[in-house]
Short mmCIF file of N, CA, C and O in Angstrom, two decimals:
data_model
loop_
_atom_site.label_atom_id
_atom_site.label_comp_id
_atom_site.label_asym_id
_atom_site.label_seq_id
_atom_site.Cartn_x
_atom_site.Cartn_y
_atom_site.Cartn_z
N UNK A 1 -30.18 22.22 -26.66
CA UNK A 1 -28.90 21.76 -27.20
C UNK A 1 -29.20 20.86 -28.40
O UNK A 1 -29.92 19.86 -28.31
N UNK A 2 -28.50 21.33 -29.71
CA UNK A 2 -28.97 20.41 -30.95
C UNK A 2 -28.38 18.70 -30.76
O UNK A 2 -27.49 18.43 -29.96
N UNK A 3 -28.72 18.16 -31.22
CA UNK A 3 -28.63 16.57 -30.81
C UNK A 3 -27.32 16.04 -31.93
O UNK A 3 -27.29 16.64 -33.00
N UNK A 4 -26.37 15.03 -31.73
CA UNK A 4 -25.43 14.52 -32.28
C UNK A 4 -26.11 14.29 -33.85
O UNK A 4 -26.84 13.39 -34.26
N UNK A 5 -25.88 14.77 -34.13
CA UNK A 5 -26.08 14.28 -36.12
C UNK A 5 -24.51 13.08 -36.54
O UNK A 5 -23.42 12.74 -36.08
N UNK A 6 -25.54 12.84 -37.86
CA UNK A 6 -24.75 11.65 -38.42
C UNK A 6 -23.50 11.58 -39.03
O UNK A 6 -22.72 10.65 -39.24
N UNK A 7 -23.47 13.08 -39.31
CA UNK A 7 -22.18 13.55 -39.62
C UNK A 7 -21.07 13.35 -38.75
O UNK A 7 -19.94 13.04 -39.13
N UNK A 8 -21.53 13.59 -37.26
CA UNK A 8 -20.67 14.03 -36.24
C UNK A 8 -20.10 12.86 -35.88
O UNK A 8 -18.94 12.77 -35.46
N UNK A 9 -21.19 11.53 -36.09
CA UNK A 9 -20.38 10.13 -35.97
C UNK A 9 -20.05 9.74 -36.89
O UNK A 9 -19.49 8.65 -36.95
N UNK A 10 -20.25 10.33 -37.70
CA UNK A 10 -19.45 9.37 -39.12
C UNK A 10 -17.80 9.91 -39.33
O UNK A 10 -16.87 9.44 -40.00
N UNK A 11 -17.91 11.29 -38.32
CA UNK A 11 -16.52 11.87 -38.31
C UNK A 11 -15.75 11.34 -37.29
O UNK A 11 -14.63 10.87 -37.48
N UNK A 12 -16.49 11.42 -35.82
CA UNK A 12 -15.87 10.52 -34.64
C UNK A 12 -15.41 8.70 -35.37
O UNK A 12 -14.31 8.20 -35.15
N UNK A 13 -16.49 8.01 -36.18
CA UNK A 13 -15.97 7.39 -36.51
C UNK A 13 -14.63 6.89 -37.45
O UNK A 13 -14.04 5.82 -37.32
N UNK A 14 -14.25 8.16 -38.61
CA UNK A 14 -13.34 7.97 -39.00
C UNK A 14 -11.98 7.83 -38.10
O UNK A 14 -11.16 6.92 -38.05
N UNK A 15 -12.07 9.19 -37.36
CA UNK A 15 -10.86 9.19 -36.57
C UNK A 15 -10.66 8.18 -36.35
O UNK A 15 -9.65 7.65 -36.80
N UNK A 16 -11.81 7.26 -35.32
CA UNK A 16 -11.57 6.48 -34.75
C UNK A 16 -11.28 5.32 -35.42
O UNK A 16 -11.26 4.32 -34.71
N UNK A 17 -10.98 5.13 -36.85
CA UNK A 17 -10.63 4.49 -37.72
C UNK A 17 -11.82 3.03 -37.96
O UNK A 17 -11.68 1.93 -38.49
N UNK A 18 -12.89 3.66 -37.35
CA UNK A 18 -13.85 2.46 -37.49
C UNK A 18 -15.19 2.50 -39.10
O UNK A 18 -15.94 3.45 -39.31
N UNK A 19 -15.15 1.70 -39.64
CA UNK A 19 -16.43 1.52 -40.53
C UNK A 19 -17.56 1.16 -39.94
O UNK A 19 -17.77 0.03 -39.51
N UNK A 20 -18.56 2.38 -39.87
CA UNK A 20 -19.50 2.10 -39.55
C UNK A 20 -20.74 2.09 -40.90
O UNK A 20 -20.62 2.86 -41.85
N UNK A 21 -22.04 0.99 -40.76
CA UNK A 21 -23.07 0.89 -41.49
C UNK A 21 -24.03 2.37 -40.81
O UNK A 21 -24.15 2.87 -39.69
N UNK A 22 -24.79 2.80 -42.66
CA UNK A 22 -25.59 3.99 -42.11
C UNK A 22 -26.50 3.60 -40.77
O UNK A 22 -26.38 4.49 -39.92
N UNK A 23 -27.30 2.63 -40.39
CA UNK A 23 -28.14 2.45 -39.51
C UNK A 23 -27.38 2.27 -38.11
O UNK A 23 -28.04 2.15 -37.08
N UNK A 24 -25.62 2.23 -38.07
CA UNK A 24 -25.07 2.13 -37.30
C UNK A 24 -25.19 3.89 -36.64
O UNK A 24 -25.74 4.23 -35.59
N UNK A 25 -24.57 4.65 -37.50
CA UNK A 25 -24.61 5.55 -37.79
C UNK A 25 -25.92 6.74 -36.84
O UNK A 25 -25.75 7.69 -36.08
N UNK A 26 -27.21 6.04 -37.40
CA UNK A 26 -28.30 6.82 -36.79
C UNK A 26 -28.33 6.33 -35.31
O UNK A 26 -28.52 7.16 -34.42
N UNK A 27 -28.10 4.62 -34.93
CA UNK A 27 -28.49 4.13 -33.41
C UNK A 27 -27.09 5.26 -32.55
O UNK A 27 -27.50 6.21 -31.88
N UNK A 28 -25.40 5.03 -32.67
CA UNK A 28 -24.94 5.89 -31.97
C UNK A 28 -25.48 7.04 -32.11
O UNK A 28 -25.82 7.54 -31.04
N UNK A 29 -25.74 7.75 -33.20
CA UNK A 29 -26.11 9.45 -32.97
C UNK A 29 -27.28 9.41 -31.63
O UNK A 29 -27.37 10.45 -30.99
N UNK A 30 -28.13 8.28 -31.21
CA UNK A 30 -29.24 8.69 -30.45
C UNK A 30 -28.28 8.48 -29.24
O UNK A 30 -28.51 9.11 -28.20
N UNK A 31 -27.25 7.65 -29.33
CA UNK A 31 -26.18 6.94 -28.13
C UNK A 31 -25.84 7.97 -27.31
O UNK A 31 -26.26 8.25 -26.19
N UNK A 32 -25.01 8.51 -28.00
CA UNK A 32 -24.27 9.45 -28.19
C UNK A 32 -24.85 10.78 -28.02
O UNK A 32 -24.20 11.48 -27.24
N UNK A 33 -25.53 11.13 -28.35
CA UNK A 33 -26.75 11.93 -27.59
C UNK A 33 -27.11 12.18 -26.00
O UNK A 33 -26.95 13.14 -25.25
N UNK A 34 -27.78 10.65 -25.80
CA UNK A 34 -28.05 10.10 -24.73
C UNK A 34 -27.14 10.56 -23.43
O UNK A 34 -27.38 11.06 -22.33
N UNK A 35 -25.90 10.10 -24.20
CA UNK A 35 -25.06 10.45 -22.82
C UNK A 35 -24.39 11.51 -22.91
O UNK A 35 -23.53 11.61 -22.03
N UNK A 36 -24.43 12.50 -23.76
CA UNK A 36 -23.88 13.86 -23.20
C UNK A 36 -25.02 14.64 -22.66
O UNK A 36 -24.67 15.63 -22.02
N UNK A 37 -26.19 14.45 -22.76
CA UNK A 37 -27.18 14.69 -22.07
C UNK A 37 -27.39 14.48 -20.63
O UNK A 37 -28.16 15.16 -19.96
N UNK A 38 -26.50 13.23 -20.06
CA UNK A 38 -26.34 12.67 -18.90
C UNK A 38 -25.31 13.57 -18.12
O UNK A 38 -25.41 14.10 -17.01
N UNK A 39 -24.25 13.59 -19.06
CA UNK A 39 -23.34 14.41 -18.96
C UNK A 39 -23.54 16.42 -18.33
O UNK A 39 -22.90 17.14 -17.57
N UNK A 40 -24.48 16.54 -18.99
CA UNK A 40 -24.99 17.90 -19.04
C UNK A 40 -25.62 17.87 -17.88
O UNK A 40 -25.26 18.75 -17.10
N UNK A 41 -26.56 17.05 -17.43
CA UNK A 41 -26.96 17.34 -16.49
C UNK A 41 -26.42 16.93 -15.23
O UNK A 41 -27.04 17.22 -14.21
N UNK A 42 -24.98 16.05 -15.15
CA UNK A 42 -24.92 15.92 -13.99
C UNK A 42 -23.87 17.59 -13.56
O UNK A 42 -23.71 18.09 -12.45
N UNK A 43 -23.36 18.07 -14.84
CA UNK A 43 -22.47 18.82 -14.74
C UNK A 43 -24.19 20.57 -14.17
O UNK A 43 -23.91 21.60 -13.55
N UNK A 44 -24.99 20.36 -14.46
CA UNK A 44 -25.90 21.20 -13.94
C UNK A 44 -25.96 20.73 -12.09
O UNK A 44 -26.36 21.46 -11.18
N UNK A 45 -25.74 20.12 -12.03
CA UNK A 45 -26.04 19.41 -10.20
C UNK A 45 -24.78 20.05 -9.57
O UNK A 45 -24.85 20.67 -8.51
N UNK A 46 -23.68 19.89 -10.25
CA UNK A 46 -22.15 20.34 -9.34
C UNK A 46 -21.87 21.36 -9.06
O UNK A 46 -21.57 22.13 -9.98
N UNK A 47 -21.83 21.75 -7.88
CA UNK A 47 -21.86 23.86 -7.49
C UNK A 47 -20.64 23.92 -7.04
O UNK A 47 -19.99 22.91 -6.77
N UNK A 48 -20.19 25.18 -6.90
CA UNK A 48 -19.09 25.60 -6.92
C UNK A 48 -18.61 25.15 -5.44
O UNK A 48 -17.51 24.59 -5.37
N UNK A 49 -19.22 25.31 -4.48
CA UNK A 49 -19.13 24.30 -2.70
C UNK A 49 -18.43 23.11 -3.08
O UNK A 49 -17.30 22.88 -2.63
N UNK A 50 -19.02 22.33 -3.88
CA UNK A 50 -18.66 20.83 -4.02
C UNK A 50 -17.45 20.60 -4.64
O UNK A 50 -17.24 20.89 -5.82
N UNK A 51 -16.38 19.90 -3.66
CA UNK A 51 -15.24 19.89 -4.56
C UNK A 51 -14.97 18.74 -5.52
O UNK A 51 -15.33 17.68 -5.00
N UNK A 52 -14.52 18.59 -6.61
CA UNK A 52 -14.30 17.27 -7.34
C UNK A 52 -13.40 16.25 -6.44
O UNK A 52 -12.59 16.44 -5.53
N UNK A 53 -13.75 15.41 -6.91
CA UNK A 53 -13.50 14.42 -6.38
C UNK A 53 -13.54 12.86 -7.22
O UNK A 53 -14.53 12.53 -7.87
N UNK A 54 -12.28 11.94 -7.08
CA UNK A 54 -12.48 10.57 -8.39
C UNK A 54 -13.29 9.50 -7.40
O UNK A 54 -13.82 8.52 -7.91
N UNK A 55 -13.38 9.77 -5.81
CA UNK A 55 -14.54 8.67 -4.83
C UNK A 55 -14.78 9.14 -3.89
O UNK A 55 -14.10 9.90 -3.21
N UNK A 56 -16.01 8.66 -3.68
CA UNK A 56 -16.75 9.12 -2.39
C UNK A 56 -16.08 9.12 -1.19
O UNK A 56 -16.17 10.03 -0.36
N UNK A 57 -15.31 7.96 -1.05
CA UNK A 57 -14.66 7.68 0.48
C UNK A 57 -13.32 8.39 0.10
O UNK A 57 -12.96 8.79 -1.01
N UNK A 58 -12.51 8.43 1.58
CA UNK A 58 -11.13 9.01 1.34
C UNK A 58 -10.30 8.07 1.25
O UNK A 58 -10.08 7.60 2.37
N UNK A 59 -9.64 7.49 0.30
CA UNK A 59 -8.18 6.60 -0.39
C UNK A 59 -6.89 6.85 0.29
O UNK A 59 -6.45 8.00 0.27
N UNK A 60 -6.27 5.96 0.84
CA UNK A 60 -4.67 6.40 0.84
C UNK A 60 -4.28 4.90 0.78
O UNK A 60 -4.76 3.88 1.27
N UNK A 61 -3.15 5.19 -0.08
CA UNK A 61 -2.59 3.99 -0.65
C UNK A 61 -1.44 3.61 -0.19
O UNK A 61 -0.37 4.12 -0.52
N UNK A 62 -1.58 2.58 0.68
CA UNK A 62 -0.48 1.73 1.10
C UNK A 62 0.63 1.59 0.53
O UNK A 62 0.59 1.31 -0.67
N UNK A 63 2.17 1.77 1.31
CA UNK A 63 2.95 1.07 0.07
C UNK A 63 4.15 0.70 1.28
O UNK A 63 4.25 1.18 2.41
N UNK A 64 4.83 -0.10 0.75
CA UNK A 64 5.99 -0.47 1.47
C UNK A 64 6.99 0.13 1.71
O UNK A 64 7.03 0.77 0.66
N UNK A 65 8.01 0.52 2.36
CA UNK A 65 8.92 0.87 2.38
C UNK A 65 10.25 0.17 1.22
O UNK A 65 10.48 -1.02 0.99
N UNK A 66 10.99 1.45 0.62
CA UNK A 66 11.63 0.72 -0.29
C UNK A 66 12.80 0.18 0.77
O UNK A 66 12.89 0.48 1.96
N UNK A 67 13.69 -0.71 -0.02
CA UNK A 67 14.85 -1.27 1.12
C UNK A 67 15.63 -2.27 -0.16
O UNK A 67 15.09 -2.96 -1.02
N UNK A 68 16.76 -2.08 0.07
CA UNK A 68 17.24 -2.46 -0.66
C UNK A 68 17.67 -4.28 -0.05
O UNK A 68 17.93 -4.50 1.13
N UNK A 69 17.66 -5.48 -1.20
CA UNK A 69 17.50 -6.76 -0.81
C UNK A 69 18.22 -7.35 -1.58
O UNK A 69 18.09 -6.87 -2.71
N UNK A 70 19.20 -8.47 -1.54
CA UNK A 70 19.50 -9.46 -2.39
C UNK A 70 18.77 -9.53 -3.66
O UNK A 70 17.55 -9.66 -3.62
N UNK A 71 19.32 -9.46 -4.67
CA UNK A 71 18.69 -10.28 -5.80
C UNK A 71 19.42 -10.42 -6.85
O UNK A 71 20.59 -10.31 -6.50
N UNK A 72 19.33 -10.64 -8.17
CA UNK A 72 19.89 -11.67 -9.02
C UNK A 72 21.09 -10.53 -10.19
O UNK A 72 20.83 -9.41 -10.65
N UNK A 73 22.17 -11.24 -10.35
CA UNK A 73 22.90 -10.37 -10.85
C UNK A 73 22.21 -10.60 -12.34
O UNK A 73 21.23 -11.33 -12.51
N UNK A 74 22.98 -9.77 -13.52
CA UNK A 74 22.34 -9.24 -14.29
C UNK A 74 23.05 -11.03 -15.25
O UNK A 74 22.31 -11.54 -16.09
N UNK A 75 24.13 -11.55 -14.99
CA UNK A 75 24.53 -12.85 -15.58
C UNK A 75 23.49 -13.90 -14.98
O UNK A 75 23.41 -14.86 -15.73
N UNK A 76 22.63 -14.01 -13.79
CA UNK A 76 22.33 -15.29 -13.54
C UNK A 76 20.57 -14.47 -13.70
O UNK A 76 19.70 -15.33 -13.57
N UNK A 77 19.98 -13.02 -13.95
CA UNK A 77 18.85 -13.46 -14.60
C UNK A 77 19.17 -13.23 -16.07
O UNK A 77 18.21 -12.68 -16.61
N UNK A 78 19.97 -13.42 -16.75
CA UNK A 78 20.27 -13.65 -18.14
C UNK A 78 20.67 -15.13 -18.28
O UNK A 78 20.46 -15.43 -19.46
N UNK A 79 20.96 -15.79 -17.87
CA UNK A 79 21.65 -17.21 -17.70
C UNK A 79 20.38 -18.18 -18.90
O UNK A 79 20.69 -19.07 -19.70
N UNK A 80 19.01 -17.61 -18.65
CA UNK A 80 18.22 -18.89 -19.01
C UNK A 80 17.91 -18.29 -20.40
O UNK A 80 17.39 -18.97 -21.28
N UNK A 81 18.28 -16.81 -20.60
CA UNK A 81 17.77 -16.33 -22.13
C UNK A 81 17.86 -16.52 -23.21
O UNK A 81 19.01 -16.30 -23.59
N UNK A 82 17.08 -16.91 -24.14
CA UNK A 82 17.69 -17.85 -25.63
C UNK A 82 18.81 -16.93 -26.28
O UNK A 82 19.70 -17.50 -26.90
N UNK A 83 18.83 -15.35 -26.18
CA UNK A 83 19.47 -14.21 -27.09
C UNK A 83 19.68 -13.33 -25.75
O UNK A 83 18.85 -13.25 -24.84
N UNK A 84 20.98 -12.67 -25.79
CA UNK A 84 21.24 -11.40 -24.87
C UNK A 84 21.54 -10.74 -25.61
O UNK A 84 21.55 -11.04 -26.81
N UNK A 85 21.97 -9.35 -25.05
CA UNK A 85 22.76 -8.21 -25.93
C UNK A 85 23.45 -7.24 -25.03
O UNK A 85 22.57 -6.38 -25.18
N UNK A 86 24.21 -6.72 -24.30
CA UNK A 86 24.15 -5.75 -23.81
C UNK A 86 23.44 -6.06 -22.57
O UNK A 86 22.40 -5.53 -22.17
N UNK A 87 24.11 -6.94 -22.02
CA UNK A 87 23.00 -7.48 -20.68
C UNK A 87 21.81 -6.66 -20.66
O UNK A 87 21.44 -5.69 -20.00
N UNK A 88 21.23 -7.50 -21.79
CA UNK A 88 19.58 -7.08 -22.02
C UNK A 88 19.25 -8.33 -22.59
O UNK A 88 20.03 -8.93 -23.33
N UNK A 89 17.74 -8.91 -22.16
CA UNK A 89 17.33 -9.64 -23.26
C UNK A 89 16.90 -9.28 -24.55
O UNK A 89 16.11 -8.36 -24.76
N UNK A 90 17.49 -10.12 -25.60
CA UNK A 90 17.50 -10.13 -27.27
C UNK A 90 16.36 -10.28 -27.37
O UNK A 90 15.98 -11.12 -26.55
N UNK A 91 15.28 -9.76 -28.19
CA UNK A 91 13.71 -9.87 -28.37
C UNK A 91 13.78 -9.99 -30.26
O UNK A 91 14.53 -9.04 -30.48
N UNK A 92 13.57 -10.34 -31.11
CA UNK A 92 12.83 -10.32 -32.30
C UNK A 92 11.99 -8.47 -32.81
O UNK A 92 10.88 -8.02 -32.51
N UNK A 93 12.45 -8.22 -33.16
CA UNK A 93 11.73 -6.74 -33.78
C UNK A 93 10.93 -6.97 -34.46
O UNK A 93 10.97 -7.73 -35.43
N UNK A 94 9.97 -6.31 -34.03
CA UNK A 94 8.34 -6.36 -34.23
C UNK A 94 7.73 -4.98 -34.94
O UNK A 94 6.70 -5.27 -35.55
N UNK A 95 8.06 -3.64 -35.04
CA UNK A 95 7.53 -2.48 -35.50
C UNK A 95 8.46 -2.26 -36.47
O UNK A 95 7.86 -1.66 -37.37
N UNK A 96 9.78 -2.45 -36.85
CA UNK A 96 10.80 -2.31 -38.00
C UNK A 96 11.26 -0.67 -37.85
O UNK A 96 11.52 0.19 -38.69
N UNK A 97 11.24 -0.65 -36.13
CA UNK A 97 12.28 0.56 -36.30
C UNK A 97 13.41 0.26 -36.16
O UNK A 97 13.66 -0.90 -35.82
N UNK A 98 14.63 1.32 -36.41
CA UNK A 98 15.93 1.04 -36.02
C UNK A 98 16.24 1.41 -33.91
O UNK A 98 17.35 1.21 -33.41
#
């Protein structure tokens, strides 16, 4: 398998909108290398028997029962807000969409 060239990070790096220095450049290409190599071979170990799996042990995730409970009308958790709108809190626009 041919090995990550400098090209290939200097392209991953644009996307990734990062400036990288040439000597940056050559250390990921060996990086970067490194671990799809890791990659490759763990993907050589996994047989078709073995099912995927994200952990070793078996997970099940607790959760509560929903239930409906007292809580705060939409005037008394608005009560302390510097700006409302639309019983919503008023926030300052930050991205300048409409």
């Amino acid at each position: 398998m041919p090995g990550i060239t400098r090209e290939e990070v200097a392209h991953l790096a644009r996307l990734a909108r990062l400036e990288l220095r040439s000597e940056e450049l050559d250390h990921f290409a060996g990086q970067l290398d490194d671990i799809i190599g890791a990659v490759a071979r763990v993907s050589e170990v996994a047989d078709q028997d073995v099912p995927p799996t994200s952990h070793p042990l078996p997970l099940t995730n607790v959760m509560r029962a929903d239930e409906v409970r007292p809580s705060l009308t939409p005037a008394q958790a608005l009560s302390g807000a510097p700006a409302q709108e639309q019983q919503r809190f008023k926030v300052p626009q930050i991205l300048g969409e409409d």
